[in-house]
Amino acid sequence: MDKVFLKSADDLMLMRESGRLLASVFAFLDARIKAGISTMEINDWVEHFIINTLNARPASKGQYDFPYALNTSINDVVCHGMPSATQFLKAGDIINVDITLEKNGFIADSSKMYMIGEVSPLAKKLVAQTYEAMWQGIRAVKPGATLGDIGFAIQQHASANGYTVVREYCGHGIGRAMHEGPQVLHYGKPNTGLVLREGMTFTIEPMINQGEAKVKLKRDGWTVVTRDKKLSAQWEHTIAVTATGYEVLTLRDEERF
């Protein structure tokens, strides 16, 4: 298990800035993601924007030898989809764009679902309920709560809507390194697991499947897909445990309600 690092007030100030910049990357993408563009175009736009406009670093590029600035996971791709110049978005697709950004030594990590053109009601529901499942997990965060409380909240919401939770991949501590302790499972039992303390920072990033929870890794060594080829959705935020609850460090403008 990787070590859990408690962040100081100064650390959190820097992480807040990384999170704010990452939120601005999604704002930049919002008007650009549409049918007809390739996933490599998304990658290239984001890499250029992070480096040249934000004067920051796309932290995913080179991490574990991953060659790109982000992941693009379409339809039955659960996570870690690789951008491609020959993969074009089309009406009806759902796509998760997962981006990391490092500024001043601290990393922020977030992902967002985009629905391309008119998508099916079933796809729309999966995207919406996965977003709500993430928020159910976030709302469970406070000092004295446990990681099991987070996982239970997510799993309960997914199950209540007829969905399954992917178990092979999870959230993670984050800060100076992209992956620190603890591992944040998206299923669990209340009052079990690590007790949360002020200063912990980690991602909550549930992958929710329309069908069975089983997944498989494609031959490229990165792309994870559903075994039954049904849709999967994911949302992600970087969270800090505060004295009274939580702070979403990667919150986007449209979420400030």
Coordinates of N, CA and C in Angstrom, one line a residue:
M1 N 0.9 -1.2 0.0 CA 0.0 0.0 0.0 C 0.9 1.2 0.0
D2 N 0.6 2.2 -0.9 CA 1.4 3.4 -1.0 C 1.1 4.2 0.3
K3 N 2.0 5.1 0.7 CA 1.9 5.9 1.9 C 0.8 7.0 1.7
V4 N 0.1 7.3 2.7 CA -0.9 8.3 2.7 C -0.2 9.6 3.3
F5 N -0.2 10.7 2.5 CA 0.4 11.9 2.9 C -0.7 12.9 3.2
L6 N -0.6 13.5 4.5 CA -1.5 14.5 4.8 C -1.0 15.8 4.3
K7 N -1.8 16.6 3.7 CA -1.4 17.9 3.1 C -1.6 19.0 4.0
S8 N -0.6 19.9 4.0 CA -0.6 21.1 4.8 C -1.5 22.2 4.1
A9 N -1.8 23.3 4.8 CA -2.6 24.4 4.3 C -1.9 24.9 3.0
D10 N -0.6 25.0 3.0 CA 0.2 25.5 1.9 C 0.1 24.5 0.7
D11 N 0.2 23.2 1.0 CA 0.0 22.2 0.0 C -1.3 22.3 -0.7
L12 N -2.4 22.4 0.2 CA -3.7 22.5 -0.4 C -4.0 23.7 -1.2
M13 N -3.3 24.8 -0.9 CA -3.4 26.0 -1.7 C -2.9 25.7 -3.1
L14 N -1.8 25.0 -3.2 CA -1.2 24.7 -4.5 C -2.1 23.6 -5.2
M15 N -2.6 22.7 -4.5 CA -3.5 21.7 -5.1 C -4.7 22.3 -5.6
R16 N -5.2 23.3 -4.9 CA -6.4 24.1 -5.3 C -6.2 24.7 -6.7
E17 N -5.0 25.3 -6.8 CA -4.6 26.0 -8.1 C -4.5 25.0 -9.2
S18 N -3.9 23.8 -9.0 CA -3.8 22.8 -10.0 C -5.3 22.3 -10.4
G19 N -6.1 22.2 -9.4 CA -7.5 21.8 -9.7 C -8.2 22.8 -10.5
R20 N -8.0 24.1 -10.1 CA -8.7 25.2 -10.8 C -8.2 25.2 -12.3
L21 N -6.9 25.0 -12.5 CA -6.4 25.0 -13.9 C -7.0 23.8 -14.7
L22 N -7.1 22.7 -14.0 CA -7.7 21.5 -14.7 C -9.1 21.7 -15.0
A23 N -9.9 22.3 -14.2 CA -11.3 22.7 -14.5 C -11.4 23.5 -15.7
S24 N -10.4 24.4 -15.9 CA -10.4 25.3 -17.1 C -10.1 24.6 -18.3
V25 N -9.4 23.4 -18.2 CA -9.2 22.6 -19.4 C -10.5 22.0 -19.9
F26 N -11.3 21.6 -19.0 CA -12.6 21.1 -19.4 C -13.5 22.2 -20.0
A27 N -13.4 23.4 -19.5 CA -14.2 24.5 -20.0 C -13.7 24.8 -21.4
F28 N -12.4 24.7 -21.7 CA -11.9 24.9 -23.0 C -12.4 23.8 -24.0
L29 N -12.5 22.5 -23.5 CA -13.0 21.4 -24.3 C -14.5 21.5 -24.6
D30 N -15.2 22.0 -23.7 CA -16.7 21.9 -23.8 C -17.3 22.3 -25.2
A31 N -16.7 23.4 -25.8 CA -17.3 23.9 -27.0 C -16.6 23.2 -28.2
R32 N -15.7 22.3 -28.0 CA -14.9 21.7 -29.1 C -15.2 20.2 -29.3
I33 N -15.7 19.5 -28.3 CA -16.0 18.1 -28.5 C -17.3 17.9 -29.2
K34 N -17.3 17.4 -30.4 CA -18.5 17.1 -31.1 C -18.2 16.1 -32.2
A35 N -19.3 15.6 -32.8 CA -19.2 14.6 -33.9 C -18.2 15.1 -35.0
G36 N -17.4 14.1 -35.4 CA -16.5 14.4 -36.5 C -15.1 14.6 -36.2
I37 N -14.8 14.9 -34.9 CA -13.4 15.1 -34.5 C -12.8 13.8 -34.0
S38 N -11.5 13.7 -34.1 CA -10.8 12.5 -33.7 C -10.4 12.6 -32.2
T39 N -10.2 11.5 -31.6 CA -9.8 11.5 -30.2 C -8.3 12.0 -30.1
M40 N -7.5 11.9 -31.2 CA -6.2 12.5 -31.1 C -6.2 14.0 -31.2
E41 N -7.2 14.5 -31.9 CA -7.4 16.0 -31.9 C -7.7 16.5 -30.5
I42 N -8.5 15.8 -29.7 CA -8.8 16.2 -28.3 C -7.5 16.2 -27.5
N43 N -6.7 15.1 -27.7 CA -5.4 15.0 -27.0 C -4.5 16.2 -27.4
D44 N -4.4 16.5 -28.6 CA -3.5 17.5 -29.1 C -3.9 18.9 -28.6
W45 N -5.2 19.2 -28.6 CA -5.7 20.4 -28.1 C -5.4 20.6 -26.7
V46 N -5.6 19.5 -25.9 CA -5.4 19.6 -24.4 C -4.0 19.8 -24.1
E47 N -3.1 19.0 -24.7 CA -1.7 19.1 -24.5 C -1.2 20.5 -24.7
H48 N -1.6 21.0 -25.9 CA -1.2 22.4 -26.2 C -1.7 23.4 -25.2
F49 N -2.9 23.3 -24.8 CA -3.6 24.2 -23.9 C -2.9 24.2 -22.5
I50 N -2.6 23.0 -22.0 CA -2.0 22.8 -20.7 C -0.6 23.4 -20.7
I51 N 0.2 23.1 -21.8 CA 1.6 23.6 -21.8 C 1.7 25.1 -22.1
N52 N 1.0 25.5 -23.2 CA 1.2 26.8 -23.7 C 0.3 27.9 -23.1
T53 N -0.9 27.6 -22.7 CA -1.8 28.6 -22.1 C -1.7 28.6 -20.6
L54 N -1.6 27.4 -20.0 CA -1.6 27.3 -18.5 C -0.2 27.2 -17.9
N55 N 0.8 27.0 -18.8 CA 2.2 26.9 -18.3 C 2.3 25.8 -17.3
A56 N 1.6 24.7 -17.6 CA 1.6 23.5 -16.6 C 2.0 22.3 -17.4
R57 N 1.9 21.1 -16.8 CA 2.4 19.9 -17.4 C 1.3 18.9 -17.4
P58 N 1.0 18.2 -18.6 CA 0.1 17.1 -18.7 C 0.7 15.9 -18.0
A59 N 0.3 15.6 -16.8 CA 1.0 14.7 -15.9 C 0.9 13.2 -16.4
S60 N -0.2 12.9 -17.2 CA -0.3 11.5 -17.7 C 0.7 11.2 -18.7
K61 N 1.2 12.1 -19.5 CA 2.2 11.8 -20.5 C 3.5 11.4 -19.9
G62 N 3.9 10.2 -20.3 CA 5.1 9.6 -19.8 C 4.9 8.8 -18.5
Q63 N 3.8 8.9 -17.8 CA 3.5 8.2 -16.6 C 3.3 6.7 -17.0
Y64 N 4.1 5.8 -16.4 CA 4.0 4.4 -16.7 C 4.2 4.2 -18.2
D65 N 5.0 5.1 -18.9 CA 5.2 5.1 -20.3 C 4.0 5.3 -21.2
F66 N 2.9 5.9 -20.6 CA 1.8 6.2 -21.4 C 2.1 7.4 -22.3
P67 N 1.9 7.3 -23.6 CA 2.4 8.3 -24.6 C 1.6 9.6 -24.8
Y68 N 0.4 9.6 -24.2 CA -0.5 10.8 -24.5 C -0.8 11.6 -23.2
A69 N -1.5 12.7 -23.5 CA -1.8 13.7 -22.4 C -3.1 13.3 -21.7
L70 N -3.9 12.4 -22.2 CA -5.2 12.1 -21.6 C -5.7 10.7 -22.1
N71 N -6.8 10.3 -21.5 CA -7.5 9.1 -21.9 C -8.8 9.4 -22.5
T72 N -9.2 8.8 -23.6 CA -10.5 9.0 -24.2 C -11.2 7.6 -24.3
S73 N -12.3 7.4 -23.5 CA -12.9 6.1 -23.4 C -14.3 6.2 -23.9
I74 N -14.6 5.6 -25.0 CA -15.9 5.7 -25.7 C -16.8 4.5 -25.5
N75 N -18.0 4.7 -25.2 CA -19.1 3.7 -25.2 C -18.7 2.5 -24.3
D76 N -18.3 1.4 -24.8 CA -18.0 0.2 -23.9 C -16.6 0.2 -23.4
V77 N -15.8 1.3 -23.6 CA -14.5 1.4 -23.0 C -14.7 1.9 -21.6
V78 N -14.2 1.1 -20.6 CA -14.4 1.5 -19.2 C -13.4 2.6 -18.8
C79 N -12.2 2.4 -19.2 CA -11.1 3.4 -18.8 C -9.9 3.2 -19.6
H80 N -9.0 4.2 -19.6 CA -7.6 4.1 -20.2 C -7.7 4.0 -21.7
G81 N -8.7 4.4 -22.3 CA -8.8 4.4 -23.8 C -7.7 5.4 -24.3
M82 N -7.0 4.9 -25.4 CA -5.9 5.7 -26.0 C -6.4 6.5 -27.2
P83 N -6.0 7.8 -27.2 CA -6.4 8.6 -28.3 C -5.8 8.1 -29.6
S84 N -6.6 8.3 -30.7 CA -6.2 7.8 -32.0 C -6.6 8.8 -33.1
A85 N -5.8 8.9 -34.1 CA -6.1 9.8 -35.2 C -7.1 9.2 -36.2
T86 N -7.4 7.9 -36.0 CA -8.4 7.3 -36.9 C -9.7 7.0 -36.2
Q87 N -9.8 7.4 -34.9 CA -11.1 7.2 -34.2 C -11.8 8.5 -34.1
F88 N -13.0 8.6 -34.7 CA -13.7 9.8 -34.8 C -15.0 9.7 -34.0
L89 N -15.4 10.7 -33.3 CA -16.6 10.8 -32.6 C -17.8 10.8 -33.5
K90 N -18.9 10.1 -33.1 CA -20.1 10.2 -34.0 C -21.3 10.4 -33.1
A91 N -22.4 10.9 -33.7 CA -23.6 11.1 -32.9 C -24.1 9.8 -32.2
G92 N -24.4 9.9 -31.0 CA -24.9 8.8 -30.2 C -23.8 8.2 -29.3
D93 N -22.6 8.6 -29.5 CA -21.5 8.2 -28.6 C -21.5 8.8 -27.2
I94 N -21.0 8.1 -26.2 CA -20.7 8.8 -25.0 C -19.2 8.6 -24.8
I95 N -18.5 9.6 -24.3 CA -17.0 9.5 -24.2 C -16.6 10.1 -22.8
N96 N -15.7 9.4 -22.2 CA -15.1 10.0 -21.0 C -13.7 10.5 -21.3
V97 N -13.5 11.7 -20.9 CA -12.1 12.4 -21.1 C -11.5 12.5 -19.8
D98 N -10.4 11.9 -19.5 CA -9.7 11.8 -18.2 C -8.4 12.5 -18.4
I99 N -8.2 13.6 -17.6 CA -7.1 14.5 -17.7 C -6.4 14.7 -16.4
T100 N -5.0 14.7 -16.4 CA -4.3 15.1 -15.2 C -3.4 16.3 -15.6
L101 N -3.1 17.1 -14.5 CA -2.4 18.3 -14.7 C -1.5 18.5 -13.5
E102 N -0.2 18.9 -13.8 CA 0.7 19.2 -12.7 C 1.1 20.6 -12.8
K103 N 1.0 21.4 -11.7 CA 1.5 22.7 -11.6 C 2.1 22.9 -10.2
N104 N 3.3 23.5 -10.2 CA 3.9 23.8 -8.9 C 4.2 22.6 -8.0
G105 N 4.4 21.4 -8.7 CA 4.7 20.2 -8.0 C 3.5 19.4 -7.5
F106 N 2.3 19.8 -7.8 CA 1.1 19.1 -7.3 C 0.2 18.8 -8.5
I107 N -0.4 17.6 -8.4 CA -1.2 17.0 -9.5 C -2.7 17.0 -9.2
A108 N -3.5 17.4 -10.2 CA -4.9 17.3 -10.1 C -5.4 16.3 -11.1
D109 N -6.5 15.6 -10.9 CA -6.9 14.5 -11.7 C -8.5 14.5 -11.8
S110 N -9.0 14.6 -13.0 CA -10.5 14.7 -13.1 C -10.9 14.1 -14.5
S111 N -12.2 13.6 -14.5 CA -12.7 13.2 -15.8 C -14.1 13.6 -15.9
K112 N -14.6 13.7 -17.2 CA -15.9 14.2 -17.5 C -16.5 13.4 -18.6
M113 N -17.8 13.1 -18.6 CA -18.5 12.4 -19.7 C -19.0 13.5 -20.6
Y114 N -18.9 13.2 -21.9 CA -19.5 14.0 -23.0 C -20.5 13.1 -23.8
M115 N -21.6 13.7 -24.1 CA -22.6 13.0 -24.9 C -22.6 13.7 -26.3
I116 N -22.4 12.9 -27.3 CA -22.2 13.4 -28.7 C -23.5 13.4 -29.4
G117 N -24.0 14.6 -29.8 CA -25.3 14.7 -30.5 C -26.4 14.1 -29.7
E118 N -27.4 13.4 -30.4 CA -28.5 12.8 -29.7 C -28.1 11.4 -29.2
V119 N -28.0 11.1 -27.9 CA -27.7 9.8 -27.4 C -29.0 9.1 -26.9
S120 N -28.9 7.8 -26.8 CA -30.1 7.1 -26.4 C -30.5 7.4 -25.0
P121 N -31.8 7.3 -24.6 CA -32.2 7.6 -23.3 C -31.5 6.7 -22.3
L122 N -31.2 5.4 -22.6 CA -30.5 4.5 -21.7 C -29.0 5.0 -21.5
A123 N -28.4 5.5 -22.5 CA -27.0 6.1 -22.4 C -27.1 7.3 -21.5
K124 N -28.1 8.2 -21.8 CA -28.2 9.4 -21.0 C -28.4 9.1 -19.5
K125 N -29.2 8.1 -19.2 CA -29.5 7.7 -17.8 C -28.2 7.2 -17.2
L126 N -27.4 6.4 -17.9 CA -26.2 5.8 -17.3 C -25.2 7.0 -17.0
V127 N -25.1 7.9 -17.9 CA -24.2 9.1 -17.6 C -24.6 9.9 -16.4
A128 N -25.9 10.1 -16.3 CA -26.4 10.9 -15.2 C -26.3 10.2 -13.9
Q129 N -26.6 8.9 -13.9 CA -26.6 8.2 -12.6 C -25.2 7.9 -12.2
T130 N -24.2 7.8 -13.1 CA -22.8 7.6 -12.7 C -22.3 8.9 -12.1
Y131 N -22.7 10.0 -12.6 CA -22.4 11.3 -12.0 C -22.9 11.4 -10.6
E132 N -24.2 11.0 -10.4 CA -24.8 11.1 -9.1 C -24.1 10.1 -8.1
A133 N -23.7 8.9 -8.7 CA -23.0 7.9 -7.8 C -21.7 8.5 -7.3
M134 N -20.9 9.2 -8.2 CA -19.7 9.9 -7.7 C -20.0 10.9 -6.6
W135 N -21.1 11.6 -6.8 CA -21.4 12.6 -5.7 C -21.9 12.0 -4.4
Q136 N -22.6 10.8 -4.5 CA -22.9 10.1 -3.3 C -21.7 9.7 -2.5
G137 N -20.6 9.3 -3.3 CA -19.4 9.0 -2.6 C -18.7 10.2 -2.1
I138 N -18.7 11.3 -2.8 CA -18.1 12.6 -2.3 C -18.8 13.0 -1.0
R139 N -20.1 13.0 -1.0 CA -20.8 13.5 0.2 C -20.6 12.7 1.4
A140 N -20.0 11.5 1.2 CA -19.7 10.6 2.4 C -18.4 11.0 3.1
V141 N -17.7 11.9 2.4 CA -16.3 12.3 2.9 C -16.4 13.3 4.0
K142 N -15.7 12.9 5.1 CA -15.6 13.9 6.3 C -14.6 13.2 7.3
P143 N -14.0 14.0 8.1 CA -13.1 13.3 9.1 C -13.9 12.3 10.0
G144 N -13.3 11.2 10.2 CA -14.0 10.1 11.0 C -14.8 9.1 10.2
A145 N -15.1 9.5 9.0 CA -15.8 8.5 8.1 C -14.7 7.6 7.6
T146 N -15.1 6.5 6.9 CA -14.2 5.5 6.4 C -14.2 5.4 4.9
L147 N -13.2 4.8 4.3 CA -13.2 4.5 2.9 C -14.4 3.6 2.5
G148 N -14.7 2.7 3.4 CA -15.9 1.8 3.2 C -17.2 2.6 3.1
D149 N -17.3 3.7 3.8 CA -18.5 4.5 3.7 C -18.6 5.1 2.2
I150 N -17.5 5.5 1.7 CA -17.5 6.1 0.3 C -17.9 5.0 -0.7
G151 N -17.3 3.8 -0.6 CA -17.6 2.8 -1.5 C -19.0 2.3 -1.4
F152 N -19.5 2.2 -0.2 CA -20.9 1.7 0.0 C -21.9 2.7 -0.6
A153 N -21.7 4.0 -0.4 CA -22.6 5.0 -1.0 C -22.7 4.9 -2.5
I154 N -21.5 4.7 -3.1 CA -21.5 4.6 -4.6 C -22.1 3.3 -5.1
Q155 N -21.8 2.2 -4.4 CA -22.3 0.9 -4.8 C -23.9 0.9 -4.6
Q156 N -24.4 1.4 -3.5 CA -25.8 1.5 -3.3 C -26.5 2.2 -4.4
H157 N -26.0 3.4 -4.8 CA -26.7 4.2 -5.8 C -26.7 3.4 -7.1
A158 N -25.5 2.8 -7.5 CA -25.4 2.1 -8.8 C -26.4 0.9 -8.8
S159 N -26.4 0.2 -7.7 CA -27.3 -1.0 -7.6 C -28.8 -0.6 -7.7
A160 N -29.1 0.5 -7.0 CA -30.5 0.9 -7.0 C -31.0 1.3 -8.4
N161 N -30.1 1.6 -9.3 CA -30.4 2.0 -10.7 C -30.2 0.9 -11.6
G162 N -29.9 -0.3 -11.1 CA -29.7 -1.5 -12.0 C -28.4 -1.6 -12.6
Y163 N -27.3 -0.9 -12.1 CA -26.0 -0.9 -12.7 C -25.0 -1.7 -11.8
T164 N -23.9 -2.0 -12.4 CA -22.8 -2.7 -11.6 C -21.6 -1.8 -11.5
V165 N -20.8 -2.0 -10.5 CA -19.6 -1.2 -10.3 C -18.3 -2.0 -10.6
V166 N -17.5 -1.4 -11.5 CA -16.2 -2.1 -11.8 C -15.3 -2.2 -10.6
R167 N -14.7 -3.3 -10.4 CA -14.0 -3.6 -9.1 C -12.5 -3.5 -9.3
E168 N -12.0 -3.7 -10.6 CA -10.6 -3.8 -10.8 C -9.8 -2.5 -10.8
Y169 N -10.6 -1.4 -10.9 CA -9.9 -0.1 -10.9 C -10.6 0.8 -9.9
C170 N -9.8 1.7 -9.3 CA -10.3 2.5 -8.2 C -9.7 3.9 -8.1
G171 N -10.2 4.7 -7.2 CA -9.6 6.0 -6.9 C -8.3 5.8 -6.2
H172 N -7.6 6.9 -5.9 CA -6.3 6.8 -5.3 C -5.9 8.2 -4.7
G173 N -5.0 8.1 -3.7 CA -4.4 9.3 -3.2 C -3.7 10.0 -4.2
I174 N -3.6 11.3 -4.1 CA -2.9 12.1 -5.1 C -2.3 13.4 -4.4
G175 N -1.2 13.9 -5.0 CA -0.6 15.1 -4.5 C 0.7 15.4 -5.3
R176 N 1.8 15.2 -4.7 CA 3.1 15.4 -5.5 C 3.2 14.2 -6.5
A177 N 2.7 13.1 -6.1 CA 2.6 11.9 -7.1 C 1.2 11.7 -7.6
M178 N 1.1 11.2 -8.8 CA -0.3 10.9 -9.3 C -1.0 9.8 -8.5
H179 N -0.2 8.8 -8.1 CA -0.8 7.8 -7.3 C -0.1 7.6 -5.9
E180 N -0.8 8.1 -4.9 CA -0.4 7.9 -3.5 C -1.4 7.0 -2.8
G181 N -1.2 6.7 -1.5 CA -2.2 6.0 -0.8 C -3.3 7.0 -0.4
P182 N -4.5 6.6 -0.1 CA -5.0 5.2 -0.1 C -5.6 4.8 -1.4
Q183 N -5.9 3.6 -1.6 CA -6.8 3.1 -2.7 C -8.2 3.4 -2.3
V184 N -9.0 4.0 -3.2 CA -10.4 4.3 -2.9 C -11.3 3.4 -3.7
L185 N -11.8 2.3 -3.1 CA -12.7 1.4 -3.8 C -14.1 2.0 -4.0
H186 N -14.7 1.7 -5.0 CA -16.1 2.2 -5.3 C -17.2 1.2 -4.9
Y187 N -16.8 0.4 -4.0 CA -17.8 -0.5 -3.4 C -17.2 -0.8 -1.9
G188 N -18.1 -1.2 -1.0 CA -17.6 -1.5 0.3 C -18.7 -1.5 1.3
K189 N -18.3 -1.7 2.6 CA -19.2 -1.8 3.7 C -19.0 -0.6 4.6
P190 N -20.1 0.0 5.2 CA -19.9 1.1 6.1 C -19.1 0.8 7.3
N191 N -18.4 1.8 7.8 CA -17.6 1.7 9.0 C -16.4 0.7 8.9
T192 N -15.9 0.5 7.6 CA -14.8 -0.4 7.4 C -13.7 0.4 6.6
G193 N -12.5 -0.1 6.7 CA -11.4 0.5 6.0 C -10.8 1.7 6.7
L194 N -9.9 2.4 6.0 CA -9.1 3.5 6.5 C -10.1 4.6 7.0
V195 N -9.8 5.2 8.2 CA -10.5 6.3 8.7 C -10.0 7.6 8.1
L196 N -10.9 8.4 7.6 CA -10.5 9.7 6.9 C -10.0 10.7 7.9
R197 N -9.0 11.5 7.5 CA -8.5 12.6 8.4 C -8.3 13.8 7.6
E198 N -8.4 15.0 8.2 CA -8.2 16.2 7.6 C -6.9 16.3 6.9
G199 N -6.8 16.8 5.7 CA -5.5 16.8 5.0 C -5.3 15.7 4.0
M200 N -6.1 14.7 4.0 CA -6.1 13.6 3.0 C -6.6 14.2 1.7
T201 N -5.9 13.8 0.6 CA -6.4 14.1 -0.8 C -6.4 12.9 -1.6
F202 N -7.5 12.7 -2.3 CA -7.7 11.5 -3.2 C -8.7 11.7 -4.2
T203 N -8.7 10.8 -5.2 CA -9.8 10.8 -6.3 C -10.9 9.9 -5.9
I204 N -12.1 10.3 -6.4 CA -13.3 9.4 -6.4 C -13.7 9.4 -7.9
E205 N -13.7 8.2 -8.5 CA -13.8 8.1 -9.9 C -14.5 6.8 -10.3
P206 N -15.8 6.6 -9.9 CA -16.5 5.3 -10.2 C -16.6 5.0 -11.7
M207 N -16.4 3.8 -12.0 CA -16.7 3.3 -13.3 C -17.9 2.4 -13.2
I208 N -19.0 2.8 -13.8 CA -20.3 2.1 -13.7 C -20.7 1.5 -15.0
N209 N -21.1 0.2 -15.0 CA -21.5 -0.5 -16.2 C -23.0 -0.7 -16.3
Q210 N -23.4 -0.6 -17.5 CA -24.8 -0.9 -17.9 C -25.2 -2.3 -17.7
G211 N -24.3 -3.2 -17.9 CA -24.5 -4.6 -17.8 C -23.7 -5.2 -16.7
E212 N -23.0 -6.3 -17.0 CA -22.2 -7.0 -15.9 C -20.9 -6.1 -15.6
A213 N -20.4 -6.4 -14.4 CA -19.2 -5.7 -13.9 C -17.9 -6.1 -14.6
K214 N -18.0 -7.3 -15.2 CA -16.7 -7.9 -15.8 C -16.1 -7.1 -16.9
V215 N -14.8 -6.9 -16.8 CA -14.1 -6.2 -17.8 C -12.9 -7.0 -18.4
K216 N -12.4 -6.5 -19.5 CA -11.2 -7.2 -20.0 C -10.2 -6.1 -20.6
L217 N -8.9 -6.5 -20.6 CA -7.9 -5.6 -21.1 C -7.6 -5.9 -22.6
K218 N -7.6 -4.9 -23.4 CA -7.3 -5.1 -24.8 C -5.8 -5.3 -25.1
R219 N -5.5 -5.7 -26.3 CA -4.1 -6.1 -26.5 C -3.1 -5.0 -26.5
D220 N -3.6 -3.7 -26.6 CA -2.7 -2.6 -26.5 C -2.1 -2.4 -25.1
G221 N -2.6 -3.2 -24.1 CA -2.1 -3.1 -22.8 C -2.6 -2.0 -21.9
W222 N -3.5 -1.2 -22.5 CA -4.1 0.0 -21.8 C -5.6 -0.1 -21.7
T223 N -6.3 -0.2 -22.9 CA -7.7 0.0 -23.0 C -8.5 -1.1 -22.3
V224 N -9.4 -0.7 -21.4 CA -10.2 -1.7 -20.6 C -11.6 -1.5 -21.2
V225 N -12.2 -2.7 -21.5 CA -13.6 -2.7 -22.1 C -14.5 -3.6 -21.2
T226 N -15.8 -3.4 -21.4 CA -16.8 -4.3 -20.7 C -16.8 -5.6 -21.5
R227 N -16.8 -6.7 -20.8 CA -16.8 -8.0 -21.4 C -18.1 -8.2 -22.3
D228 N -19.2 -7.7 -21.8 CA -20.5 -7.9 -22.5 C -20.8 -6.8 -23.6
K229 N -19.8 -5.9 -23.8 CA -19.9 -4.9 -24.8 C -21.0 -3.8 -24.5
K230 N -21.5 -3.9 -23.3 CA -22.5 -2.8 -23.0 C -21.8 -1.6 -22.5
L231 N -22.5 -0.5 -22.4 CA -21.9 0.8 -22.1 C -21.3 0.9 -20.7
S232 N -20.3 1.7 -20.6 CA -19.7 2.1 -19.3 C -19.6 3.6 -19.2
A233 N -19.7 4.1 -18.0 CA -19.5 5.6 -17.8 C -18.6 5.8 -16.6
Q234 N -18.0 7.0 -16.5 CA -17.1 7.3 -15.4 C -17.1 8.8 -15.3
W235 N -17.1 9.3 -14.0 CA -16.8 10.7 -13.7 C -15.7 10.7 -12.6
E236 N -15.0 11.8 -12.5 CA -13.9 11.8 -11.5 C -13.6 13.2 -11.0
H237 N -13.4 13.3 -9.7 CA -12.9 14.5 -9.1 C -11.8 14.2 -8.1
T238 N -11.0 15.2 -7.9 CA -10.0 15.2 -6.8 C -10.6 15.9 -5.6
I239 N -10.5 15.2 -4.4 CA -11.2 15.6 -3.2 C -10.1 15.8 -2.1
A240 N -10.4 16.9 -1.3 CA -9.6 17.0 0.0 C -10.5 16.8 1.2
V241 N -10.1 16.2 2.2 CA -10.8 16.1 3.4 C -10.5 17.3 4.3
T242 N -11.6 18.0 4.6 CA -11.4 19.3 5.4 C -11.8 19.0 6.9
A243 N -11.7 20.0 7.7 CA -12.0 19.9 9.1 C -13.5 19.5 9.3
T244 N -14.4 19.9 8.4 CA -15.8 19.7 8.6 C -16.4 18.8 7.5
G245 N -15.7 18.4 6.5 CA -16.3 17.6 5.4 C -15.3 17.4 4.3
Y246 N -15.6 18.0 3.1 CA -14.8 17.8 1.9 C -14.7 19.1 1.1
E247 N -13.7 19.1 0.3 CA -13.6 20.2 -0.7 C -13.3 19.5 -2.1
V248 N -14.1 19.8 -3.1 CA -13.8 19.3 -4.4 C -12.8 20.2 -5.1
L249 N -11.6 19.8 -5.3 CA -10.5 20.6 -5.8 C -10.5 20.9 -7.3
T250 N -11.3 20.0 -8.0 CA -11.4 20.1 -9.4 C -12.8 20.5 -9.9
L251 N -13.5 21.1 -9.0 CA -14.9 21.5 -9.3 C -14.9 22.5 -10.5
R252 N -15.9 22.2 -11.4 CA -16.0 23.0 -12.7 C -17.1 24.0 -12.5
D253 N -17.0 25.1 -13.3 CA -18.0 26.2 -13.1 C -19.4 25.8 -13.1
E254 N -19.8 24.9 -14.0 CA -21.2 24.5 -14.2 C -21.7 23.7 -13.0
E255 N -20.7 23.3 -12.1 CA -21.1 22.5 -10.9 C -21.2 23.4 -9.7
R256 N -21.0 24.6 -9.8 CA -21.0 25.5 -8.6 C -22.5 26.0 -8.4
F257 N -23.3 25.1 -7.8 CA -24.6 25.5 -7.5 C -24.9 25.4 -6.1

